[in-house]
Short mmCIF file of C-alpha atoms in Angstrom, two decimals:
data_model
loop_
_atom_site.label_atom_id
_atom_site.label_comp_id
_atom_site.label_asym_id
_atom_site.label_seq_id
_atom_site.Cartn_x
_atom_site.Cartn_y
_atom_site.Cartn_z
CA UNK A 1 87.89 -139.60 -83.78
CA UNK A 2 90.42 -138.58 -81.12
CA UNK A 3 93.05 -137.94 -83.71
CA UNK A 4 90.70 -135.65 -85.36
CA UNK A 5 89.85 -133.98 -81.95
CA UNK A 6 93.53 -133.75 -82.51
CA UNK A 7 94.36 -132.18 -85.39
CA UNK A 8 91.26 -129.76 -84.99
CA UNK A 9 92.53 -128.10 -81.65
CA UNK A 10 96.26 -127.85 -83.18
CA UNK A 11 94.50 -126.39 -86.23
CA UNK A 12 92.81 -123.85 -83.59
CA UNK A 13 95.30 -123.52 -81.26
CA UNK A 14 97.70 -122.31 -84.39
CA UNK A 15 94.98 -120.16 -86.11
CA UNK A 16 94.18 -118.35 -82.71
CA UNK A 17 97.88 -117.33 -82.40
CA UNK A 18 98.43 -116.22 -85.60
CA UNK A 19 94.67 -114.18 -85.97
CA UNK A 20 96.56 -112.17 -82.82
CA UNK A 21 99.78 -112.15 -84.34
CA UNK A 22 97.73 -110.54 -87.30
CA UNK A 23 95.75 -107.95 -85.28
CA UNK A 24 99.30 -106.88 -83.83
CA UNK A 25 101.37 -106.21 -86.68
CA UNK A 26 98.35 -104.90 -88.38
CA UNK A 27 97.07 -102.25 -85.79
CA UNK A 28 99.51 -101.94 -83.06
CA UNK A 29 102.68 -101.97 -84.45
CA UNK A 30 102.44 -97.92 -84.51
CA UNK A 31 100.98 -97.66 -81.41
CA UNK A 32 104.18 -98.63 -78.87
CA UNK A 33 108.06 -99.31 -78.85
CA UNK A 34 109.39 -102.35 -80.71
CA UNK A 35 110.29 -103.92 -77.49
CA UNK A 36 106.97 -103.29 -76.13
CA UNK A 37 105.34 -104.42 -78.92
CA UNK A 38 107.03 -107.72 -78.50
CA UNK A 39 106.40 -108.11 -75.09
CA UNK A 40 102.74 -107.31 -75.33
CA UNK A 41 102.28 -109.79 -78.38
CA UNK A 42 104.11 -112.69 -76.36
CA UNK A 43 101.86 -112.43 -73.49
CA UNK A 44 99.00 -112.22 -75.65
CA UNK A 45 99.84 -115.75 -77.16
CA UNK A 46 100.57 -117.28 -74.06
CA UNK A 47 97.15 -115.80 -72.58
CA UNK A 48 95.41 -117.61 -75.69
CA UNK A 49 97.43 -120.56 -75.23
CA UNK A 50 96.34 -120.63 -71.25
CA UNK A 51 92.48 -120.20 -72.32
CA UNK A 52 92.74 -122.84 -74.96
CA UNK A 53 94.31 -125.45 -73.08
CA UNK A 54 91.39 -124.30 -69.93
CA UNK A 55 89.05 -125.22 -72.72
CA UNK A 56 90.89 -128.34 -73.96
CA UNK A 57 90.54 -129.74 -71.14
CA UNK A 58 86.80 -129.98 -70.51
CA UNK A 59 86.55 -131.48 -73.93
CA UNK A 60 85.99 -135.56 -73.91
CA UNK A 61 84.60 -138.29 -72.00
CA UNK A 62 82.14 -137.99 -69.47
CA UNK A 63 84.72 -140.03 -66.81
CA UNK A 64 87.76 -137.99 -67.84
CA UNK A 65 85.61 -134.56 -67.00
CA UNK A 66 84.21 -136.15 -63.99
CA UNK A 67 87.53 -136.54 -62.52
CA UNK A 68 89.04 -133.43 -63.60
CA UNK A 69 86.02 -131.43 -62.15
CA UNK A 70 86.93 -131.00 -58.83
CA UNK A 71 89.84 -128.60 -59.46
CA UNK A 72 87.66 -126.48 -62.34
CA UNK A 73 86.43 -124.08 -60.32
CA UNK A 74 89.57 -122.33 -59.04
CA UNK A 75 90.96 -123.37 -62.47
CA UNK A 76 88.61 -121.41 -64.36
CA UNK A 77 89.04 -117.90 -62.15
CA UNK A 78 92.58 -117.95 -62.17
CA UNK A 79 92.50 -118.27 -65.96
CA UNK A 80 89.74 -115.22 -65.89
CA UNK A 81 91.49 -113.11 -63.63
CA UNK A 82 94.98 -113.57 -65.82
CA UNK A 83 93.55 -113.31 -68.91
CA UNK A 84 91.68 -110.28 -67.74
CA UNK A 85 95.27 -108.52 -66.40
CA UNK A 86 96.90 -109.25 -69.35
CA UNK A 87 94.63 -108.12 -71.66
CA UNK A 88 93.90 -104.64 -68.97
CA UNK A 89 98.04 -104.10 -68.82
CA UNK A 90 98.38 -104.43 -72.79
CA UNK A 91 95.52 -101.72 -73.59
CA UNK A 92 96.97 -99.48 -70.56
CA UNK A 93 100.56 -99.99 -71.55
CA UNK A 94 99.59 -98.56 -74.98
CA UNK A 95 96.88 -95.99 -74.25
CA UNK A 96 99.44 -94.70 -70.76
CA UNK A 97 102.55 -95.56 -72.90
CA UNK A 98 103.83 -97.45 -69.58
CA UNK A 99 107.35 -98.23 -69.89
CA UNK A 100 108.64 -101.46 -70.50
CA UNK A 101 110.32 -102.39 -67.91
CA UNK A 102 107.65 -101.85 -65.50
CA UNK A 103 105.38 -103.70 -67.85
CA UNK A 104 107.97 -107.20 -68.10
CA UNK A 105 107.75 -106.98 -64.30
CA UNK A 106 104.01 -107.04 -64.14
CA UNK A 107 103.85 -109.92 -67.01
CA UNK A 108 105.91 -111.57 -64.94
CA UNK A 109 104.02 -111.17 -61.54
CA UNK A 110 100.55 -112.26 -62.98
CA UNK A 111 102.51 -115.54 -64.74
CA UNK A 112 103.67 -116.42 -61.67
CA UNK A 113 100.62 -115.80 -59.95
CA UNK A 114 98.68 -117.70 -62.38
CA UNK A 115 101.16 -120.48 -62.30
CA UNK A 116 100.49 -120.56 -58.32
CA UNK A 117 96.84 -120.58 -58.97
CA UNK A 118 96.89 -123.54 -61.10
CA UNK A 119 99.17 -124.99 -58.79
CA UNK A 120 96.53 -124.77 -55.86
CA UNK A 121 93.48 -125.48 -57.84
CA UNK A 122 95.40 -128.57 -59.10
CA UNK A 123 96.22 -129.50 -55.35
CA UNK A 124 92.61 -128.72 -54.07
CA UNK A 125 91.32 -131.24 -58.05
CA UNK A 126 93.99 -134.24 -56.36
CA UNK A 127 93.08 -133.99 -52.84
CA UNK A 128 89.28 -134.05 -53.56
CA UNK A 129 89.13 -136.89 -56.17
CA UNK A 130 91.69 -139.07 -54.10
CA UNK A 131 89.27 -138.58 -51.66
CA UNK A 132 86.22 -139.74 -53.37
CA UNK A 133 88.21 -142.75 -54.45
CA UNK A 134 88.94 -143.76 -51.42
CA UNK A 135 85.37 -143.63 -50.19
CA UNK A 136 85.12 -145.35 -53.23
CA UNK A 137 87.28 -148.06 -52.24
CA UNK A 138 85.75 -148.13 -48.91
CA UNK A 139 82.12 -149.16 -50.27
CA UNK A 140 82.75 -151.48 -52.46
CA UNK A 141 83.17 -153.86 -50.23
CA UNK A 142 79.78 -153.39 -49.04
CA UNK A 143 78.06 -153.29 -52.17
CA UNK A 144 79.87 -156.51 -53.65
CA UNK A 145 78.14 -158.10 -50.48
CA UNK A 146 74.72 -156.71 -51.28
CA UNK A 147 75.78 -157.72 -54.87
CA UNK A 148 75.74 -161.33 -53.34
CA UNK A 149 72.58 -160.99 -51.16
CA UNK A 150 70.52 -160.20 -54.46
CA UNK A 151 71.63 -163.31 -56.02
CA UNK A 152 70.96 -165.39 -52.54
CA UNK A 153 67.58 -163.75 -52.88
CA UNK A 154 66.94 -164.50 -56.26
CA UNK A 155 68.36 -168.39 -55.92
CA UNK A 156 65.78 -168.68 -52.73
CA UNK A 157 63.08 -167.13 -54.61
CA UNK A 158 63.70 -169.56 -57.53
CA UNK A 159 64.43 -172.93 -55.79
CA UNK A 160 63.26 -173.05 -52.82
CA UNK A 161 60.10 -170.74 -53.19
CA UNK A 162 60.89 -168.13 -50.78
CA UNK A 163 61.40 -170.49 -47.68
CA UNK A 164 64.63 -169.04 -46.72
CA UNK A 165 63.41 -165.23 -47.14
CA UNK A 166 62.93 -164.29 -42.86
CA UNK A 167 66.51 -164.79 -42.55
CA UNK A 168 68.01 -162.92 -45.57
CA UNK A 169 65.29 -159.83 -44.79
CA UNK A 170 67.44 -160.26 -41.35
CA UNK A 171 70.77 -160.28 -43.15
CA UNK A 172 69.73 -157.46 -45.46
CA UNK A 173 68.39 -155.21 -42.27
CA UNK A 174 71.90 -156.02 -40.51
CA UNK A 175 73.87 -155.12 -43.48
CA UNK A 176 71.86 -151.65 -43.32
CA UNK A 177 74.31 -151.32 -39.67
CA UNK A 178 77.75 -151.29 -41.04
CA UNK A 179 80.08 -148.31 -42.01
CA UNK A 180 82.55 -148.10 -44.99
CA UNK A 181 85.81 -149.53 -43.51
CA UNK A 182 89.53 -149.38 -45.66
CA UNK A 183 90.74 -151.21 -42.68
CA UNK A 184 92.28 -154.68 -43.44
CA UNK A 185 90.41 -156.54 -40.69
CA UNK A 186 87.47 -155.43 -42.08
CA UNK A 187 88.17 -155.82 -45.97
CA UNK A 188 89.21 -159.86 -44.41
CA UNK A 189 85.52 -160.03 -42.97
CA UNK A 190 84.23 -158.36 -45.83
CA UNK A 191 85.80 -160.72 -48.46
CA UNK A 192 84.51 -163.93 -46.22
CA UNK A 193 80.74 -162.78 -46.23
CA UNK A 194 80.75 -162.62 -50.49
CA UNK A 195 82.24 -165.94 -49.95
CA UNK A 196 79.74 -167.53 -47.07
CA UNK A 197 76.72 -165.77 -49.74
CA UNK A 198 78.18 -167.21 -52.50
CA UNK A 199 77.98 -170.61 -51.26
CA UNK A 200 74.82 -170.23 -49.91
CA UNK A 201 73.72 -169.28 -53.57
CA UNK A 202 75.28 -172.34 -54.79
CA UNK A 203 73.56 -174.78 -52.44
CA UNK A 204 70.13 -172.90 -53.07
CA UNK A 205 70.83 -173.25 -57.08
CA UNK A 206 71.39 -177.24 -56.57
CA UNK A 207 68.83 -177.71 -53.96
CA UNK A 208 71.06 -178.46 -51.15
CA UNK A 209 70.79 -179.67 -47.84
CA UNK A 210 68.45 -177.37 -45.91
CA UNK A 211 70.47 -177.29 -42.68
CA UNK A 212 73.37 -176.44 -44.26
CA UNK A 213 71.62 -173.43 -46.02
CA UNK A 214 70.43 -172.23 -43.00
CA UNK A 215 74.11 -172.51 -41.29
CA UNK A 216 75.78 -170.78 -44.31
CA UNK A 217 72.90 -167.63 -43.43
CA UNK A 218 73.91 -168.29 -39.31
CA UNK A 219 77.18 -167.99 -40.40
CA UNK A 220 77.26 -164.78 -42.72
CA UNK A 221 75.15 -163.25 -40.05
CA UNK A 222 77.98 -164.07 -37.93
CA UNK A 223 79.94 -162.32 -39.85
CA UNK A 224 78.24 -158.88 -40.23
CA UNK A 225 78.06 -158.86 -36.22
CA UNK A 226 82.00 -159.15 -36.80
CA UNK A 227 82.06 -156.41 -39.06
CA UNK A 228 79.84 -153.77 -36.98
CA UNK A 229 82.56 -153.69 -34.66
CA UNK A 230 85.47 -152.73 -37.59
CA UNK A 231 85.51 -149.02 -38.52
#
């Protein structure tokens, strides 16, 4: 499939450039200077080639759009505004007969704006999706631990008929108290409270000893008072 997707988009991206290349030597070959004409057609295939690749890139999974969305939106007017220019200088350049000089200067000016466009919107896309993986990174953590609560619950609920319940409710209410933390101190805490629920689970599976249950819950309640005061 992707080596379809493939050969479809070259087969567009090469059918695009030559319907313009068509329309120029067709109908505006007359209309302007040879040099002009040449100018005028290259920026019109690189304007196509800038809108196609735009496109292109919106075009597969779900997770490979997600994290190219957060740069679209700047993306997506700087390609509008240059494609717009180009296309405004071309039809002025033939119906004013601008001369060509002035005309490779402003080509070049709205490239290199465009170019510093993408540039920022590609900036603005990194900074925003490094971002969310860091908060990312910073809850999962937290979530692996109420990963391991579920499966305490579930292994009281099972074994012991529900007996041990008071204290995980506790646990679970405590847990609600604790921020997202990258910090290493906290990640170590972290990492010991799956560990302290995941022996719990174990002794709850093989009917273990009931005081040592209810030190394993002590103890990962322990821990979460630990972790309140990491940030």
């Amino acid at each position: 499939m992707k080596g379809l997707s493939k050969v479809l988009g070259a087969a567009f991206l090469v059918g695009g450039l030559a319907l313009i290349a068509a329309v120029f030597f067709l109908f505006l070959k007359e209309c302007q200077p040879e040099n002009l004409f040449y100018l005028n057609l290259a920026a019109c295939c690189l304007m196509y080639v800038v809108s196609f690749v735009t496109m292109y890139d919106i075009v597969g999974s779900v997770d490979d759009v997600a994290k190219a969305a957060a740069g679209f939106g700047l993306r997506w007017i700087a390609d509008g505004t240059y494609i717009f220019s180009v296309i405004l200088l071309v039809v002025l350049s033939i119906v004013c007969q601008l001369n060509f000089n002035l005309c490779l200067i402003i080509h070049i000016a709205l490239l290199l704006v465009y170019l510093w466009s993408v540039f920022v919107a590609s900036r603005m896309g990194n900074l925003v999706s490094g971002f969310e993986k860091k908060e990312e990174q910073r809850r999962s953590g937290l979530e692996l631990i109420k990963s391991r609560l579920d499966e305490v619950e579930l292994s009281c609920r099972l074994s012991s008929g529900g007996s041990y319940m008071p204290k995980i409710e506790n646990i679970r209410e405590e847990l609600r108290y604790i921020s997202p933390s990258d910090g290493a101190a906290a990640q170590t805490i972290e990492a010991k409270i799956v560990e302290a629920l995941a022996l719990v689970s174990v002794k709850l599976s093989s009917n273990g000893v009931a005081e040592e249950i209810e030190a394993g819950l002590d103890q990962v309640l322990v821990l979460i008072d630990m972790r309140k005061k990491q940030y």
